[in-house]
Amino acid sequence: MTAPSRPVVGVAALSAGFGDRTALRDVSLALEAHAVTAIIGPSGCGKSTLLRCLNRMHELGAGAWVRGRVTLDGDDLYGPDVDAVQVRRRIGMVFQRPNPFPTLSIRDNVAAGLDLNGFARAERDDRVEAALKQAALWNEVADRLNRSALALSGGQQQRLCIARALAVEPEVLLMDEPASALDPIATARVEELIHELKDRLTLIVVTHNMQQAARISTRTAFLYMGELVEYDRTEALFTNPKERRTEDYVTGKFG
Amino acid sequence: MTQSRWARRAATDAAMTWLCGLAVAVTLVPLVSLLWMVVARGASALSWSFLTSLPKPVGEVGGGVGNGIIGSALLLGLAATIGLPVGIGAGLFLAARGDGTAGRTVRFLAEILAGVPSVVAGLAVYALLVRPMHRFSALAGSLALAILMVPMLARGTEETVRMVPRDLFEASLGLGVAEWKSGLLIVARTAAGGITTAVCLALARAAGETAPLLFTALGNQFWNLRPDQPTASLPVLIFNYAVSPYPDWQKQAWGAALLLLVLVGVLNAAARLATRGRFAGGGR
Ligand SMILES: Nc1ncnc2c1ncn2[C@@H]1O[C@H](COP(=O)(O)OP(=O)(O)O)[C@@H](O)[C@H]1O
Ligand SMILES: [Mg+2]
């Protein structure tokens, strides 16, 4: 497999699990900057676990453990002096189910990360507008920023969550099956958005939908039973897989 | 065969419906007649001077329960000041860390506290505060009320906070917000309506308590706003007046009972309204 030209996130010999159960086994890969990397694999293969190890969210689960190394721009994210909260400010996350804050307005949802982290109020409105524009939601909500976020459609809510994550200006955005709870039109809009966002930051997108991976990503990692089976340029992985298990999976023989 | 089975089912259905109706009547009739009695007898006692003046000495007709109203407000205010931080704090702790050893201990204590009869809470405060201070006081009364409020607050807070989806907590963490801040500013704020409901219900319960006040706040014939002095309160006033042999006092007891009923009614209504927050419950 060809190595990425501009690696930004490095994963080395990463294993993780819950209690005596191993969900991720000795995974190593380098993720390319300003690109979309897709993580595919059958349900339960460890995709979410890998993603949540990258922004130190995995360790919050009951009995969770992590071994190995993750670096962002050369910084060891699991170093002894590293604050997990600071890591999450650099590596944002979007979840499977849209989860806007139900008691907050659209504007306050986008600004939540700024407000809670004590950013200056002065730039607040500008950053809200910028984030909503980046998330391709501005035109739809500009006239109702003070309304409840729950009044939006599912697809709009998900783009709101993307705007909320973008507002704190992370370097990397993790997305865990961001479109799997959405209808096809909303899914298409999120995919389009992912495509536009890679100019701005590095995206890592978990999906169980191979067509989606093929459409949105430049590189794809195939996980199977907690192990990284193959990692390559998306086109190469889908058209000319080197591993038998990859070929079986992408041709729909299992999973 | 089928027909007789149908007939039997229809008969059972009718009988059960009838029994349910009876159960509703058995519940509602005493409640409505009680409310009616308090309103009918209490309304005639109400007047401006009843609300604003001090009680008259024994034997004199007239006077009011103004000091009892102020006293109840003082007691509830102090009880809330002591009870809310402890009760809500315990509830938040239980929701966040309730499964550890410390959490189980706190929950066990809260359950025991919830089962303590109110008169025992008063007795404990009598031993802990009144005896050492050599004086009945509003502070002692509020402490006894606070002890009764804490388990209600802790349980109500824990329940509503636990109902907030974990998604929201993780979303906040994902923005680089510290755990305690996410818990307090996102999760607890989302549950604020439910917490307010718990506060109103706990206050309503405390407002009507008499037994723990008898040997803590005691009572007072005069105005009092000092926490370290004995204080009149509506429930104790009702108790004293109701058991007195004087018809005028008995009438005033009904009037004070009506006031208390209105206060508790308002608190319960507020408890219901609180859960209909600004955005909570709206939308999908
Ligand atoms: N909180 C948890 N406790 C214990 N095991 C878990 C937990 N979450 C996930 N797992 C297990 O870890 C493995 C990987 O899960 P996950 O990373 O969520 O898979 P995917 O996202 O690929 O569907 C699965 O076998 C799953 O059962
Ligand atoms: Mg998953």
Coordinates of C-alpha atoms and ligand atoms in Angstrom, one line a residue:
Chain A
M1 CA 0.0 0.0 0.0
T2 CA 1.2 3.5 -0.8
A3 CA 1.8 5.8 2.2
P4 CA 0.0 9.1 2.4
S5 CA 2.0 12.0 1.3
R6 CA 1.1 14.4 4.1
P7 CA 0.3 12.3 7.2
V8 CA -1.3 14.3 10.1
V9 CA -2.7 11.6 12.4
G10 CA -0.5 8.7 13.2
V11 CA -1.8 5.5 14.8
A12 CA 0.9 3.0 15.9
A13 CA 0.2 -0.5 17.4
L14 CA -3.1 0.6 18.8
S15 CA -5.1 -1.9 20.8
A16 CA -8.3 -1.1 22.7
G17 CA -11.1 -2.8 24.4
F18 CA -13.5 -3.1 27.3
G19 CA -12.5 -5.2 30.3
D20 CA -11.2 -8.5 29.0
R21 CA -12.7 -8.0 25.6
T22 CA -10.4 -6.7 22.8
A23 CA -12.2 -4.5 20.2
L24 CA -9.2 -3.3 18.4
R25 CA -6.0 -5.3 17.8
D26 CA -2.6 -3.8 16.9
V27 CA -3.8 -1.2 14.4
S28 CA -1.3 1.0 12.7
L29 CA -2.0 3.6 10.0
A30 CA -1.2 7.1 9.0
L31 CA -4.0 9.5 8.0
E32 CA -3.6 12.0 5.4
A33 CA -4.1 15.7 6.0
H34 CA -6.8 17.6 4.1
A35 CA -8.3 14.4 2.8
V36 CA -11.2 12.2 3.6
T37 CA -10.3 8.8 5.0
A38 CA -13.1 6.3 5.2
I39 CA -13.2 3.5 7.7
I40 CA -15.3 0.5 6.6
G41 CA -16.1 -2.9 7.9
P42 CA -19.0 -5.0 9.2
S43 CA -20.9 -4.1 12.3
G44 CA -19.0 -4.6 15.5
C45 CA -15.5 -4.7 13.8
G46 CA -14.2 -1.8 15.9
K47 CA -14.8 1.2 13.6
S48 CA -16.3 3.4 16.4
T49 CA -13.7 2.2 18.8
L50 CA -10.9 3.3 16.5
L51 CA -12.5 6.6 15.9
R52 CA -13.1 7.2 19.6
C53 CA -9.5 6.3 20.4
L54 CA -8.4 9.2 18.2
N55 CA -10.0 11.9 20.3
R56 CA -9.7 10.1 23.6
M57 CA -13.4 9.5 24.0
H58 CA -13.0 5.7 24.2
E59 CA -11.4 5.8 27.6
L60 CA -14.7 7.3 29.1
G61 CA -16.5 4.0 28.7
A62 CA -16.8 1.6 31.7
G63 CA -13.8 -0.7 31.8
A64 CA -12.3 0.8 28.7
W65 CA -8.5 0.5 28.0
V66 CA -6.2 1.7 25.3
R67 CA -2.6 0.6 24.4
G68 CA -0.4 2.0 21.7
R69 CA 0.3 5.4 20.2
V70 CA -1.8 8.1 18.5
T71 CA -0.1 11.3 17.3
L72 CA -1.5 14.5 15.9
D73 CA 1.0 16.5 14.0
G74 CA 3.7 14.7 15.9
D75 CA 2.2 15.3 19.3
D76 CA 1.6 12.2 21.3
L77 CA -2.1 12.3 22.2
Y78 CA -1.8 9.8 25.0
G79 CA 1.3 11.4 26.5
P80 CA 1.5 11.8 30.3
D81 CA 1.0 15.5 30.4
V82 CA -1.7 15.6 27.7
D83 CA -5.1 16.8 28.7
A84 CA -7.8 14.7 27.0
V85 CA -10.1 17.8 26.9
Q86 CA -7.5 19.7 24.9
V87 CA -7.2 16.8 22.5
R88 CA -10.9 16.9 21.9
R89 CA -10.7 20.6 21.1
R90 CA -8.3 19.8 18.3
I91 CA -10.2 16.7 17.1
G92 CA -13.9 17.2 16.9
M93 CA -16.6 14.6 16.5
V94 CA -20.0 14.2 14.8
F95 CA -22.2 11.3 15.8
Q96 CA -24.5 8.8 14.1
R97 CA -27.7 10.3 15.5
P98 CA -28.0 14.1 15.2
N99 CA -27.7 15.4 18.8
P100 CA -28.3 19.1 19.0
F101 CA -28.7 20.5 22.5
P102 CA -32.5 20.5 23.0
T103 CA -32.7 23.5 25.3
L104 CA -30.6 25.7 23.1
S105 CA -31.5 27.8 20.1
I106 CA -29.9 27.2 16.7
R107 CA -27.4 30.0 17.3
D108 CA -26.6 28.9 20.9
N109 CA -26.1 25.3 19.6
V110 CA -23.4 26.4 17.1
A111 CA -21.8 28.7 19.8
A112 CA -22.0 26.1 22.5
G113 CA -18.4 25.0 22.2
L114 CA -17.3 28.7 22.1
D115 CA -19.4 29.6 25.1
L116 CA -18.5 26.6 27.2
N117 CA -14.8 27.1 26.5
G118 CA -15.0 30.8 27.4
F119 CA -14.2 32.3 24.0
A120 CA -14.6 36.1 23.7
R121 CA -18.2 37.1 23.1
A122 CA -17.2 39.7 20.5
E123 CA -16.5 37.3 17.6
R124 CA -19.4 35.0 18.6
D125 CA -21.9 36.0 15.9
D126 CA -19.3 36.0 13.2
R127 CA -18.1 32.6 14.1
V128 CA -21.6 31.2 14.3
E129 CA -22.3 32.6 10.8
A130 CA -19.0 31.2 9.4
A131 CA -19.6 27.8 10.9
L132 CA -23.2 27.6 9.6
K133 CA -21.9 28.7 6.1
Q134 CA -19.2 26.0 6.2
A135 CA -21.9 23.5 7.1
A136 CA -24.1 24.6 4.2
L137 CA -26.9 25.5 6.6
W138 CA -26.8 29.2 6.8
N139 CA -29.3 29.9 4.0
E140 CA -31.8 27.7 5.6
V141 CA -31.6 29.0 9.2
A142 CA -30.4 32.6 8.9
D143 CA -33.9 34.0 9.6
R144 CA -34.5 31.7 12.6
L145 CA -31.3 31.5 14.6
N146 CA -33.2 32.0 17.9
R147 CA -35.6 29.1 17.3
S148 CA -35.2 25.7 18.8
A149 CA -32.7 23.4 17.1
L150 CA -35.3 20.6 17.5
A151 CA -37.6 22.4 15.0
L152 CA -35.1 21.5 12.2
S153 CA -35.4 18.3 10.1
G154 CA -33.1 15.4 10.8
G155 CA -30.7 16.3 8.0
Q156 CA -30.6 20.0 9.1
Q157 CA -29.9 18.9 12.7
Q158 CA -27.0 16.8 11.5
R159 CA -25.5 19.7 9.6
L160 CA -26.1 21.9 12.7
C161 CA -24.1 19.4 14.7
I162 CA -21.4 19.6 12.0
A163 CA -21.5 23.4 12.3
R164 CA -21.3 23.1 16.1
A165 CA -18.1 21.0 15.7
L166 CA -16.6 23.3 13.1
A167 CA -17.2 26.4 15.3
V168 CA -14.4 25.5 17.6
E169 CA -12.1 25.2 14.6
P170 CA -10.7 21.6 15.1
E171 CA -7.9 20.3 13.0
V172 CA -9.5 17.0 12.5
L173 CA -13.2 16.0 12.3
L174 CA -14.3 12.5 13.2
M175 CA -17.6 11.4 11.8
D176 CA -19.2 8.2 13.0
E177 CA -21.7 7.0 10.4
P178 CA -22.9 10.6 10.0
A179 CA -25.5 9.9 7.4
S180 CA -26.9 6.5 8.5
A181 CA -29.9 8.0 10.3
L182 CA -30.8 10.3 7.3
D183 CA -32.9 10.0 4.2
P184 CA -31.2 9.8 0.8
I185 CA -31.5 13.5 0.0
A186 CA -30.1 14.6 3.4
T187 CA -27.4 11.9 3.0
A188 CA -26.4 13.4 -0.4
R189 CA -26.1 16.9 1.2
V190 CA -23.9 15.6 4.0
E191 CA -21.7 13.8 1.5
E192 CA -21.4 16.9 -0.6
L193 CA -20.5 18.8 2.6
I194 CA -17.8 16.3 3.5
H195 CA -16.3 16.8 0.1
E196 CA -16.2 20.6 0.6
L197 CA -14.8 20.5 4.1
K198 CA -11.6 18.6 3.3
D199 CA -10.1 21.9 2.0
R200 CA -10.5 23.2 5.6
L201 CA -9.6 20.2 7.7
T202 CA -8.9 16.5 7.9
L203 CA -11.9 14.2 7.9
I204 CA -12.2 10.6 9.1
V205 CA -15.5 9.1 8.3
V206 CA -16.8 5.8 9.6
T207 CA -19.4 4.2 7.3
H208 CA -20.8 0.8 6.8
N209 CA -21.9 1.9 3.3
M210 CA -19.3 1.0 0.7
Q211 CA -20.8 3.1 -2.0
Q212 CA -20.6 6.0 0.3
A213 CA -17.0 5.3 1.2
A214 CA -16.2 5.1 -2.5
R215 CA -17.9 8.4 -3.2
I216 CA -16.5 10.5 -0.4
S217 CA -13.0 9.3 0.5
T218 CA -9.5 9.5 -0.9
R219 CA -8.2 6.6 1.3
T220 CA -10.1 3.7 2.9
A221 CA -9.2 1.5 5.8
F222 CA -10.9 -1.9 6.0
L223 CA -11.3 -3.2 9.5
Y224 CA -12.4 -6.8 10.3
M225 CA -12.8 -8.2 13.8
G226 CA -10.7 -5.5 15.4
E227 CA -7.8 -5.8 12.9
L228 CA -6.8 -3.5 10.1
V229 CA -7.0 -5.8 7.1
E230 CA -6.1 -3.3 4.3
Y231 CA -5.5 0.4 4.0
D232 CA -5.0 2.0 0.6
R233 CA -6.2 4.6 -1.8
T234 CA -9.9 4.2 -2.1
E235 CA -9.9 3.4 -5.8
A236 CA -7.2 0.8 -5.4
L237 CA -8.9 -0.8 -2.4
F238 CA -12.2 -1.2 -4.2
T239 CA -11.0 -2.2 -7.6
N240 CA -7.8 -4.1 -6.8
P241 CA -7.8 -5.3 -3.2
K242 CA -4.7 -7.1 -2.1
E243 CA -6.3 -9.1 0.6
R244 CA -8.8 -11.9 0.1
R245 CA -11.0 -10.7 3.0
T246 CA -11.2 -7.2 1.6
E247 CA -12.2 -8.5 -1.8
D248 CA -14.9 -10.7 -0.2
Y249 CA -16.2 -7.7 1.8
V250 CA -16.2 -5.1 -1.0
T251 CA -17.9 -7.5 -3.4
G252 CA -20.6 -8.3 -0.9
K253 CA -19.7 -11.9 -0.1
F254 CA -20.1 -11.2 3.6
G255 CA -20.8 -8.3 6.1
Chain B
M1 CA -70.3 -21.8 23.0
T2 CA -68.5 -18.8 21.5
Q3 CA -71.6 -16.7 22.2
S4 CA -71.6 -17.5 25.9
R5 CA -67.9 -16.8 26.2
W6 CA -68.5 -13.4 24.6
A7 CA -71.4 -12.8 27.0
R8 CA -69.1 -13.7 29.9
R9 CA -66.4 -11.3 28.7
A10 CA -68.8 -8.5 28.2
A11 CA -70.1 -9.0 31.8
T12 CA -66.6 -9.1 33.2
D13 CA -65.8 -5.9 31.2
A14 CA -68.9 -4.1 32.6
A15 CA -68.2 -5.2 36.1
M16 CA -64.5 -4.1 35.9
T17 CA -65.4 -0.8 34.4
W18 CA -67.9 -0.3 37.2
L19 CA -65.4 -1.2 39.9
C20 CA -62.8 1.2 38.4
G21 CA -65.5 4.0 38.5
L22 CA -66.1 3.1 42.1
A23 CA -62.4 3.3 42.9
V24 CA -62.3 6.8 41.3
A25 CA -65.3 7.9 43.4
V26 CA -63.8 6.5 46.6
T27 CA -60.6 8.5 45.9
L28 CA -62.3 11.7 44.7
V29 CA -65.1 12.1 47.1
P30 CA -63.0 12.5 50.3
L31 CA -60.6 14.7 48.4
V32 CA -63.2 17.0 46.9
S33 CA -65.2 17.2 50.2
L34 CA -62.0 18.0 52.1
L35 CA -61.1 20.8 49.6
W36 CA -64.6 22.0 49.8
M37 CA -64.7 22.1 53.6
V38 CA -61.4 24.0 53.8
V39 CA -62.6 26.5 51.1
A40 CA -66.1 27.0 52.6
R41 CA -65.0 27.4 56.2
G42 CA -61.7 29.2 55.5
A43 CA -63.0 31.8 53.0
S44 CA -65.1 33.5 55.7
A45 CA -62.0 34.0 57.9
L46 CA -60.0 35.7 55.1
S47 CA -59.7 39.5 55.2
W48 CA -56.9 42.0 54.8
S49 CA -56.3 42.3 58.5
F50 CA -56.3 38.5 58.8
L51 CA -53.4 38.4 56.3
T52 CA -51.5 41.3 57.8
S53 CA -51.9 41.5 61.5
L54 CA -50.6 39.7 64.6
P55 CA -52.7 37.3 66.6
K56 CA -54.8 38.8 69.4
P57 CA -54.2 37.6 73.0
V58 CA -56.4 34.8 74.3
G59 CA -60.0 35.9 74.8
E60 CA -59.9 38.8 72.4
V61 CA -61.7 38.4 69.0
G62 CA -59.9 39.3 65.7
G63 CA -56.3 39.5 64.8
G64 CA -54.6 37.6 62.1
V65 CA -51.8 35.2 61.0
G66 CA -49.5 37.8 59.3
N67 CA -46.5 36.6 61.4
G68 CA -47.3 33.0 60.5
I69 CA -47.2 33.9 56.8
I70 CA -43.9 35.7 57.1
G71 CA -42.6 32.9 59.4
S72 CA -43.5 30.2 56.9
A73 CA -41.8 32.2 54.2
L74 CA -38.7 32.6 56.3
L75 CA -38.6 28.9 57.2
L76 CA -39.1 27.9 53.6
G77 CA -36.5 30.3 52.4
L78 CA -33.9 29.1 54.9
A79 CA -34.8 25.5 54.3
A80 CA -34.3 26.0 50.6
T81 CA -31.0 27.7 51.2
I82 CA -29.7 24.8 53.2
G83 CA -31.6 22.0 51.3
L84 CA -31.3 22.9 47.6
P85 CA -27.5 22.8 47.3
V86 CA -27.2 19.6 49.3
G87 CA -30.2 17.8 47.7
I88 CA -29.5 18.9 44.1
G89 CA -25.8 18.3 44.6
A90 CA -26.4 14.8 45.9
G91 CA -28.8 14.2 42.9
L92 CA -26.2 15.3 40.4
F93 CA -23.5 13.2 42.1
L94 CA -25.8 10.2 42.0
A95 CA -26.5 10.7 38.4
A96 CA -22.8 11.1 37.5
R97 CA -21.1 8.6 39.9
G98 CA -24.0 6.7 41.4
D99 CA -22.7 3.3 40.5
G100 CA -19.5 3.4 42.6
T101 CA -19.1 2.7 46.3
A102 CA -19.5 6.3 47.3
G103 CA -22.6 6.6 45.0
R104 CA -24.2 3.5 46.6
T105 CA -23.5 4.9 50.1
V106 CA -25.1 8.2 49.2
R107 CA -28.1 6.5 47.7
F108 CA -28.5 4.3 50.7
L109 CA -28.4 7.3 53.0
A110 CA -30.9 9.2 50.9
E111 CA -33.3 6.3 51.0
I112 CA -33.0 6.0 54.8
L113 CA -33.5 9.8 55.1
A114 CA -36.6 9.5 52.8
G115 CA -38.1 7.0 55.2
V116 CA -37.4 9.0 58.4
P117 CA -40.7 10.3 59.9
S118 CA -40.8 14.1 59.9
V119 CA -41.2 14.1 63.7
V120 CA -38.0 12.2 64.1
A121 CA -36.2 14.8 61.9
G122 CA -37.5 17.5 64.2
L123 CA -36.3 15.5 67.2
A124 CA -32.9 15.1 65.8
V125 CA -32.6 18.8 65.2
Y126 CA -33.9 19.5 68.7
A127 CA -31.0 17.4 70.1
L128 CA -28.4 18.7 67.7
L129 CA -29.3 22.4 67.6
V130 CA -32.0 23.5 70.0
R131 CA -30.5 22.0 73.1
P132 CA -26.9 23.3 72.5
M133 CA -28.2 26.7 71.6
H134 CA -30.7 26.7 74.5
R135 CA -33.3 28.2 72.2
F136 CA -35.9 27.4 69.6
S137 CA -35.2 29.1 66.4
A138 CA -36.2 29.5 62.7
L139 CA -32.8 28.0 61.8
A140 CA -33.6 24.8 63.7
G141 CA -37.0 24.7 62.0
S142 CA -35.5 25.2 58.6
L143 CA -32.9 22.6 59.2
A144 CA -35.6 20.0 60.1
L145 CA -37.5 21.0 56.9
A146 CA -34.3 20.8 54.8
I147 CA -33.6 17.3 56.1
L148 CA -37.1 16.3 54.7
M149 CA -36.4 18.1 51.4
V150 CA -33.0 16.6 50.7
P151 CA -34.0 13.0 49.8
M152 CA -36.9 14.3 47.6
L153 CA -34.5 16.7 45.8
A154 CA -31.8 14.1 45.4
R155 CA -34.1 11.5 43.9
G156 CA -36.0 14.0 41.6
T157 CA -32.7 15.5 40.4
E158 CA -31.1 12.1 39.8
E159 CA -34.1 10.8 37.9
T160 CA -34.4 13.8 35.5
V161 CA -30.6 14.0 34.9
R162 CA -30.5 10.3 34.1
M163 CA -33.2 10.8 31.5
V164 CA -30.9 13.2 29.5
P165 CA -29.5 11.2 26.6
R166 CA -25.8 10.3 26.9
D167 CA -25.4 11.6 23.3
L168 CA -25.7 15.2 24.6
F169 CA -22.9 14.6 27.2
E170 CA -20.6 13.1 24.5
A171 CA -21.5 15.9 22.1
S172 CA -20.3 18.4 24.6
L173 CA -17.1 16.4 25.4
G174 CA -16.5 16.3 21.7
L175 CA -16.4 20.0 21.6
G176 CA -13.4 20.0 24.0
V177 CA -15.5 20.8 27.1
A178 CA -14.4 19.4 30.4
E179 CA -16.4 16.6 31.9
W180 CA -17.7 18.6 34.9
K181 CA -18.7 21.5 32.7
S182 CA -20.5 19.2 30.3
G183 CA -22.3 17.6 33.1
L184 CA -23.3 20.9 34.7
L185 CA -23.9 23.2 31.8
I186 CA -25.3 20.8 29.2
V187 CA -26.7 17.8 31.0
A188 CA -28.0 19.5 34.2
R189 CA -29.3 22.5 32.2
T190 CA -31.2 20.1 29.9
A191 CA -32.7 18.6 33.0
A192 CA -33.4 22.1 34.6
G193 CA -37.2 21.8 34.1
G194 CA -37.3 18.5 36.0
I195 CA -35.1 19.8 38.7
T196 CA -37.3 22.8 39.2
T197 CA -40.3 20.4 39.4
A198 CA -38.5 18.5 42.2
V199 CA -37.7 21.8 44.0
C200 CA -41.4 22.9 43.9
L201 CA -42.6 19.5 45.1
A202 CA -40.1 19.5 48.0
L203 CA -41.1 23.0 49.0
A204 CA -44.7 22.0 48.9
R205 CA -44.0 19.1 51.2
A206 CA -42.0 21.2 53.6
A207 CA -44.6 24.0 53.6
G208 CA -47.2 21.7 55.1
E209 CA -45.0 20.0 57.7
T210 CA -46.1 20.7 61.4
A211 CA -44.6 18.0 63.6
P212 CA -40.9 18.8 63.1
L213 CA -41.6 22.5 63.7
L214 CA -43.2 22.0 67.1
F215 CA -39.9 21.6 69.0
T216 CA -37.6 23.4 66.6
A217 CA -39.1 26.7 65.4
L218 CA -41.8 26.4 68.1
G219 CA -43.9 29.5 67.4
N220 CA -44.0 33.2 68.1
Q221 CA -46.8 35.6 69.0
F222 CA -44.9 38.4 67.3
W223 CA -43.2 39.3 64.0
N224 CA -39.8 37.7 63.5
L225 CA -37.2 37.7 60.7
R226 CA -34.2 36.6 62.8
P227 CA -33.0 33.1 62.1
D228 CA -31.9 32.6 65.7
Q229 CA -35.3 33.4 67.2
P230 CA -38.5 31.2 67.5
T231 CA -40.8 31.8 64.6
A232 CA -44.5 31.4 63.9
S233 CA -45.5 29.3 60.9
L234 CA -48.8 28.5 59.3
P235 CA -48.9 24.8 60.0
V236 CA -48.1 25.3 63.7
L237 CA -50.6 28.1 63.9
I238 CA -53.3 25.9 62.4
F239 CA -52.4 23.1 64.9
N240 CA -52.5 25.4 67.9
Y241 CA -55.7 27.2 66.9
A242 CA -57.5 24.0 65.8
V243 CA -57.1 22.3 69.1
S244 CA -58.0 25.5 71.1
P245 CA -61.4 25.8 72.7
Y246 CA -62.1 29.2 71.2
P247 CA -64.5 29.3 68.2
D248 CA -62.8 32.5 66.8
W249 CA -59.4 30.7 66.7
Q250 CA -60.9 27.6 65.2
K251 CA -62.3 29.8 62.4
Q252 CA -58.9 31.3 61.9
A253 CA -57.4 27.8 61.8
W254 CA -59.6 27.1 58.7
G255 CA -58.5 30.4 57.2
A256 CA -54.9 29.6 57.7
A257 CA -55.5 26.1 56.3
L258 CA -56.9 27.6 53.2
L259 CA -53.9 29.8 52.8
L260 CA -51.6 26.8 53.2
L261 CA -53.7 24.9 50.7
V262 CA -53.4 27.7 48.1
L263 CA -49.6 27.9 48.7
V264 CA -49.2 24.2 48.2
G265 CA -51.5 24.3 45.2
V266 CA -49.4 27.1 43.6
L267 CA -46.2 25.2 44.2
N268 CA -47.6 22.0 42.6
A269 CA -48.9 24.0 39.6
A270 CA -45.4 25.6 39.3
A271 CA -43.9 22.1 39.5
R272 CA -46.0 21.1 36.5
L273 CA -45.3 24.2 34.5
A274 CA -41.6 23.9 35.0
T275 CA -41.3 20.8 33.0
R276 CA -42.8 22.7 30.0
G277 CA -39.6 24.6 29.5
R278 CA -38.7 27.0 26.7
F279 CA -37.6 24.4 24.2
A280 CA -37.9 21.1 26.0
G281 CA -40.7 19.1 24.7
G282 CA -41.1 21.2 21.5
G283 CA -40.3 20.0 18.0
R284 CA -39.6 16.3 17.3
Ligands
LIG1 N1 -19.4 -0.1 25.9 C1 -19.0 -1.3 25.5 N2 -18.7 -2.3 26.4 C2 -18.3 -3.5 26.0 N3 -18.1 -3.8 24.7 C3 -18.3 -2.9 23.7 C4 -18.8 -1.6 24.1 N4 -18.9 -0.9 22.9 C5 -18.6 -1.7 21.9 N5 -18.2 -2.9 22.4 C6 -17.8 -4.1 21.6 O1 -16.6 -3.7 20.9 C7 -16.6 -4.2 19.6 C8 -16.4 -3.1 18.6 O2 -17.5 -2.2 18.7 P1 -17.6 -0.9 17.8 O3 -16.3 -0.2 17.7 O4 -18.8 -0.1 18.3 O5 -17.9 -1.5 16.4 P2 -18.5 -0.8 15.0 O6 -18.6 0.7 15.3 O7 -17.6 -1.2 14.0 O8 -19.9 -1.4 14.8 C9 -17.9 -4.9 19.4 O9 -17.7 -6.3 19.6 C10 -18.8 -4.4 20.5 O10 -19.6 -5.4 21.0
MG2 MG -20.2 2.0 15.3

